[in-house]
Amino acid sequence: MERSTCGTLFIVGTPIGNLGDITLRAMETLKNVDLIAAEDTRQTIKLLNHYGIKKPVTSYFEHNKLVKGPVLIQELLEGKNVALVSDAGMPGISDPGAQLIRECIGKEIPLTVIPGPSAVLTGLVASGLDTTGFVFCGFFPREKKEKKRLLDSLGQETRTMVFYESPRRLRDTLIIIQESWGDRRCCVARELTKVFEEYQRGTISQVLAGLEDKPLKGEITLIVEGNQAREAKELSFEEAEACFRELVNKGMSKKEAVKEAARLSGIPKRELYQRVMVED
């Protein structure tokens, strides 16, 4: 690597599980930089040891980025080349590295990306769901109220959606998605590229049944089908309300009528429920 007045920030994609997935370019970069900034130094040192790479490693993660960021910027300004790596995958995606990247751009410090494995794309491709367009939504919020707010905002999205979620919260999250969006198709991708890699595909209810009494561990990538009914029907709220009234007049309970009108129109059940109940 040639020296310039400033060093270069190398944004290095690392394996998401299987250490064999590292690229030759990533290894060459890690061997030649002056310093490696890692989200989890323990994970990074395992990777470096596996390939016999001996370089200084410093931590850069969510809770020290405001302190460590200026230190790394100074190192770069003094001409050192720095590699930025995350716990796994590509730095900057749902990752504190995004802030360091923005700061380098603002200070005109050169940077380059060494691409690598991605849990988002790996899970999406293996899900069997539509890949012509997709939306990456990051980590689900922890609080139920925030989850519902997010789901309401995405209710009309017709593209496939990809999320990260904790194994401890996955069941509750799937239940909330089903309540908000109906029984859509989804895929739970667990421990991608690792020994116990697993995919559970089907409707949300089918996946939930498959998770019964099963302890979940490891990293979870959740892929959920977009709003196919909305794309096909393009019904307005007024049309959905008319459908709801018709179903009630035919003897269906209001709860079931809202559920069916939401399914037929593609409008999230919660949104339609709030609308028709307020008017009642």
Coordinates of N, CA and C in Angstrom, one line a residue, residues 100-201:
L100 N -17.8 6.5 11.6 CA -16.4 6.7 11.3 C -16.3 6.9 9.8
I101 N -17.0 6.2 9.0 CA -17.0 6.4 7.5 C -17.4 7.8 7.2
R102 N -18.5 8.3 7.8 CA -19.0 9.6 7.5 C -17.9 10.7 7.9
E103 N -17.3 10.5 9.0 CA -16.3 11.4 9.5 C -15.1 11.5 8.5
C104 N -14.7 10.3 8.0 CA -13.6 10.3 7.0 C -14.0 11.0 5.8
I105 N -15.2 10.8 5.3 CA -15.7 11.5 4.1 C -15.7 13.0 4.4
G106 N -16.2 13.4 5.5 CA -16.2 14.9 5.9 C -14.8 15.5 5.9
K107 N -13.8 14.7 6.3 CA -12.4 15.3 6.4 C -11.6 14.9 5.2
E108 N -12.3 14.4 4.1 CA -11.6 14.0 2.9 C -10.5 13.0 3.1
I109 N -10.6 12.2 4.0 CA -9.7 11.1 4.2 C -10.1 9.9 3.3
P110 N -9.1 9.4 2.5 CA -9.5 8.4 1.5 C -10.0 7.1 2.2
L111 N -10.9 6.5 1.5 CA -11.4 5.2 2.0 C -11.7 4.3 0.9
T112 N -11.7 3.0 1.1 CA -12.1 2.0 0.1 C -12.7 0.8 0.8
V113 N -13.6 0.1 0.0 CA -14.3 -1.0 0.6 C -13.8 -2.3 0.0
I114 N -13.5 -3.2 0.9 CA -13.1 -4.6 0.5 C -14.3 -5.5 0.7
P115 N -15.2 -5.8 -0.3 CA -16.4 -6.5 0.0 C -16.2 -7.9 0.5
G116 N -17.3 -8.3 1.2 CA -17.2 -9.7 1.8 C -18.6 -10.2 2.0
P117 N -18.8 -11.3 2.8 CA -20.0 -11.9 3.0 C -21.1 -11.0 3.6
S118 N -22.3 -11.3 3.4 CA -23.4 -10.4 3.9 C -24.6 -11.3 4.4
A119 N -25.0 -11.2 5.6 CA -26.1 -12.0 6.2 C -27.4 -11.6 5.5
V120 N -27.5 -10.3 5.1 CA -28.7 -9.8 4.4 C -28.9 -10.5 3.1
L121 N -27.9 -10.5 2.2 CA -28.0 -11.2 0.9 C -28.1 -12.7 1.0
T122 N -27.3 -13.3 1.9 CA -27.3 -14.7 2.1 C -28.7 -15.2 2.5
G123 N -29.3 -14.5 3.5 CA -30.6 -14.9 3.9 C -31.7 -14.7 2.9
L124 N -31.6 -13.6 2.2 CA -32.6 -13.2 1.2 C -32.6 -14.2 0.0
V125 N -31.4 -14.5 -0.5 CA -31.3 -15.5 -1.6 C -31.8 -16.9 -1.2
A126 N -31.5 -17.3 0.0 CA -31.9 -18.7 0.4 C -33.3 -18.7 0.9
S127 N -34.0 -17.6 1.0 CA -35.4 -17.6 1.6 C -36.4 -18.1 0.6
G128 N -36.1 -18.0 -0.7 CA -37.0 -18.4 -1.8 C -38.1 -17.3 -2.0
L129 N -38.0 -16.2 -1.3 CA -38.9 -15.1 -1.6 C -38.4 -14.2 -2.7
D130 N -39.3 -13.3 -3.1 CA -39.0 -12.4 -4.3 C -37.7 -11.6 -4.0
T131 N -36.8 -11.6 -5.0 CA -35.5 -10.9 -4.9 C -35.4 -9.8 -5.9
T132 N -36.5 -9.5 -6.6 CA -36.4 -8.4 -7.7 C -36.2 -7.1 -7.0
G133 N -36.7 -7.0 -5.8 CA -36.5 -5.7 -5.0 C -36.6 -6.1 -3.5
F134 N -35.9 -5.5 -2.7 CA -36.0 -5.8 -1.3 C -35.6 -4.6 -0.4
V135 N -36.0 -4.6 0.8 CA -35.7 -3.5 1.8 C -35.0 -4.1 3.0
F136 N -33.8 -3.5 3.3 CA -33.2 -4.0 4.6 C -33.6 -3.0 5.7
C137 N -34.2 -3.5 6.7 CA -34.8 -2.7 7.8 C -34.0 -2.7 9.1
G138 N -32.8 -3.4 9.1 CA -32.0 -3.4 10.3 C -32.6 -4.2 11.4
F139 N -32.2 -3.9 12.7 CA -32.7 -4.6 13.8 C -34.1 -4.2 14.2
F140 N -34.9 -5.1 14.6 CA -36.2 -4.8 15.2 C -36.0 -4.0 16.5
P141 N -36.9 -3.0 16.7 CA -36.8 -2.4 18.0 C -37.2 -3.4 19.1
R142 N -36.7 -3.1 20.4 CA -36.9 -4.0 21.5 C -38.3 -3.9 22.0
E143 N -38.9 -2.7 22.1 CA -40.2 -2.5 22.7 C -41.3 -2.8 21.8
K144 N -42.4 -3.4 22.3 CA -43.5 -3.8 21.5 C -44.2 -2.6 20.8
K145 N -44.3 -1.5 21.5 CA -44.9 -0.3 20.9 C -44.1 0.2 19.7
E146 N -42.8 0.2 19.9 CA -41.9 0.6 18.7 C -42.0 -0.4 17.6
K147 N -42.1 -1.7 17.9 CA -42.2 -2.7 16.8 C -43.5 -2.4 16.0
K148 N -44.6 -2.2 16.8 CA -45.9 -1.9 16.1 C -45.8 -0.7 15.2
R149 N -45.1 0.4 15.7 CA -45.0 1.6 14.9 C -44.2 1.3 13.6
L150 N -43.1 0.5 13.8 CA -42.3 0.2 12.6 C -43.2 -0.6 11.6
L151 N -43.9 -1.6 12.1 CA -44.7 -2.4 11.2 C -45.8 -1.6 10.5
D152 N -46.4 -0.7 11.2 CA -47.4 0.2 10.6 C -46.8 1.0 9.5
S153 N -45.6 1.5 9.7 CA -44.9 2.3 8.6 C -44.6 1.4 7.4
L154 N -44.4 0.1 7.6 CA -44.0 -0.8 6.5 C -45.2 -1.6 5.9
G155 N -46.3 -1.4 6.4 CA -47.5 -2.2 6.1 C -47.8 -2.3 4.6
Q156 N -47.5 -1.2 3.9 CA -47.9 -1.1 2.5 C -46.7 -1.5 1.6
E157 N -45.6 -1.8 2.2 CA -44.4 -2.2 1.4 C -44.6 -3.5 0.6
T158 N -44.4 -3.4 -0.7 CA -44.6 -4.6 -1.5 C -43.3 -5.4 -1.8
R159 N -42.2 -4.8 -1.5 CA -40.9 -5.6 -1.6 C -40.6 -6.5 -0.4
T160 N -39.8 -7.5 -0.7 CA -39.4 -8.4 0.4 C -38.6 -7.5 1.4
M161 N -38.8 -7.8 2.7 CA -38.1 -7.1 3.8 C -37.2 -8.0 4.6
V162 N -36.0 -7.5 4.9 CA -35.1 -8.3 5.7 C -34.8 -7.6 7.0
F163 N -34.8 -8.3 8.1 CA -34.6 -7.8 9.4 C -33.5 -8.6 10.1
Y164 N -32.9 -8.0 11.1 CA -32.1 -8.8 12.1 C -33.0 -8.8 13.4
E165 N -32.9 -9.9 14.1 CA -33.6 -10.1 15.4 C -32.9 -11.0 16.3
S166 N -33.1 -10.7 17.6 CA -32.5 -11.6 18.6 C -33.3 -12.9 18.7
P167 N -32.6 -14.0 18.9 CA -33.3 -15.3 19.1 C -34.3 -15.3 20.3
R168 N -34.0 -14.5 21.3 CA -34.8 -14.4 22.5 C -36.2 -13.7 22.2
R169 N -36.2 -12.8 21.2 CA -37.4 -12.0 20.9 C -38.1 -12.5 19.6
L170 N -37.5 -13.4 18.9 CA -38.0 -13.8 17.6 C -39.5 -14.2 17.7
R171 N -39.9 -15.1 18.6 CA -41.3 -15.6 18.6 C -42.3 -14.4 18.8
D172 N -42.0 -13.6 19.8 CA -42.9 -12.4 20.0 C -42.9 -11.5 18.8
T173 N -41.8 -11.3 18.1 CA -41.8 -10.5 16.9 C -42.7 -11.1 15.8
L174 N -42.5 -12.4 15.6 CA -43.4 -13.0 14.6 C -44.8 -12.9 14.9
I175 N -45.2 -13.0 16.2 CA -46.6 -12.9 16.6 C -47.1 -11.5 16.3
I176 N -46.3 -10.5 16.6 CA -46.7 -9.1 16.3 C -46.8 -8.9 14.8
I177 N -45.9 -9.4 14.0 CA -46.0 -9.3 12.6 C -47.3 -9.9 12.0
Q178 N -47.6 -11.1 12.5 CA -48.8 -11.8 12.1 C -50.1 -11.0 12.4
E179 N -50.1 -10.4 13.6 CA -51.2 -9.6 14.1 C -51.4 -8.3 13.2
S180 N -50.2 -7.8 12.8 CA -50.2 -6.5 12.0 C -50.4 -6.7 10.5
W181 N -49.8 -7.7 10.0 CA -49.8 -7.9 8.5 C -50.5 -9.2 8.0
G182 N -51.0 -10.0 8.9 CA -51.6 -11.3 8.5 C -50.5 -12.4 8.4
D183 N -50.9 -13.5 7.9 CA -50.1 -14.7 7.9 C -49.2 -14.8 6.6
R184 N -48.3 -13.9 6.5 CA -47.4 -13.8 5.3 C -46.4 -14.9 5.3
R185 N -45.8 -15.1 4.1 CA -44.7 -16.1 4.0 C -43.4 -15.4 4.6
C186 N -42.6 -16.2 5.2 CA -41.3 -15.7 5.8 C -40.3 -16.7 5.8
C187 N -39.1 -16.3 6.2 CA -38.0 -17.3 6.4 C -37.2 -16.8 7.6
V188 N -36.9 -17.8 8.5 CA -36.0 -17.5 9.6 C -34.7 -18.2 9.3
A189 N -33.6 -17.4 9.0 CA -32.3 -17.9 8.7 C -31.4 -17.8 9.9
R190 N -30.9 -18.9 10.4 CA -30.2 -18.9 11.7 C -28.8 -19.5 11.5
E191 N -27.8 -18.8 12.1 CA -26.4 -19.3 12.1 C -25.9 -19.5 10.7
L192 N -26.1 -18.4 9.9 CA -25.7 -18.5 8.5 C -24.2 -18.9 8.3
T193 N -23.9 -19.8 7.4 CA -22.6 -20.3 7.0 C -21.9 -21.1 8.1
K194 N -22.5 -21.2 9.3 CA -21.9 -22.0 10.4 C -22.3 -23.4 10.4
V195 N -21.8 -24.2 11.3 CA -22.1 -25.7 11.4 C -23.5 -26.0 11.5
F196 N -24.2 -25.2 12.3 CA -25.7 -25.4 12.6 C -26.6 -24.5 11.8
E197 N -26.1 -24.1 10.6 CA -27.0 -23.3 9.7 C -28.4 -23.9 9.5
E198 N -29.4 -23.1 9.6 CA -30.8 -23.6 9.5 C -31.7 -22.6 8.9
Y199 N -32.6 -23.1 8.1 CA -33.7 -22.2 7.5 C -35.0 -22.8 7.9
Q200 N -35.9 -21.9 8.3 CA -37.3 -22.3 8.5 C -38.2 -21.4 7.6
R201 N -38.8 -22.1 6.6 CA -39.6 -21.3 5.6 C -41.1 -21.7 5.7

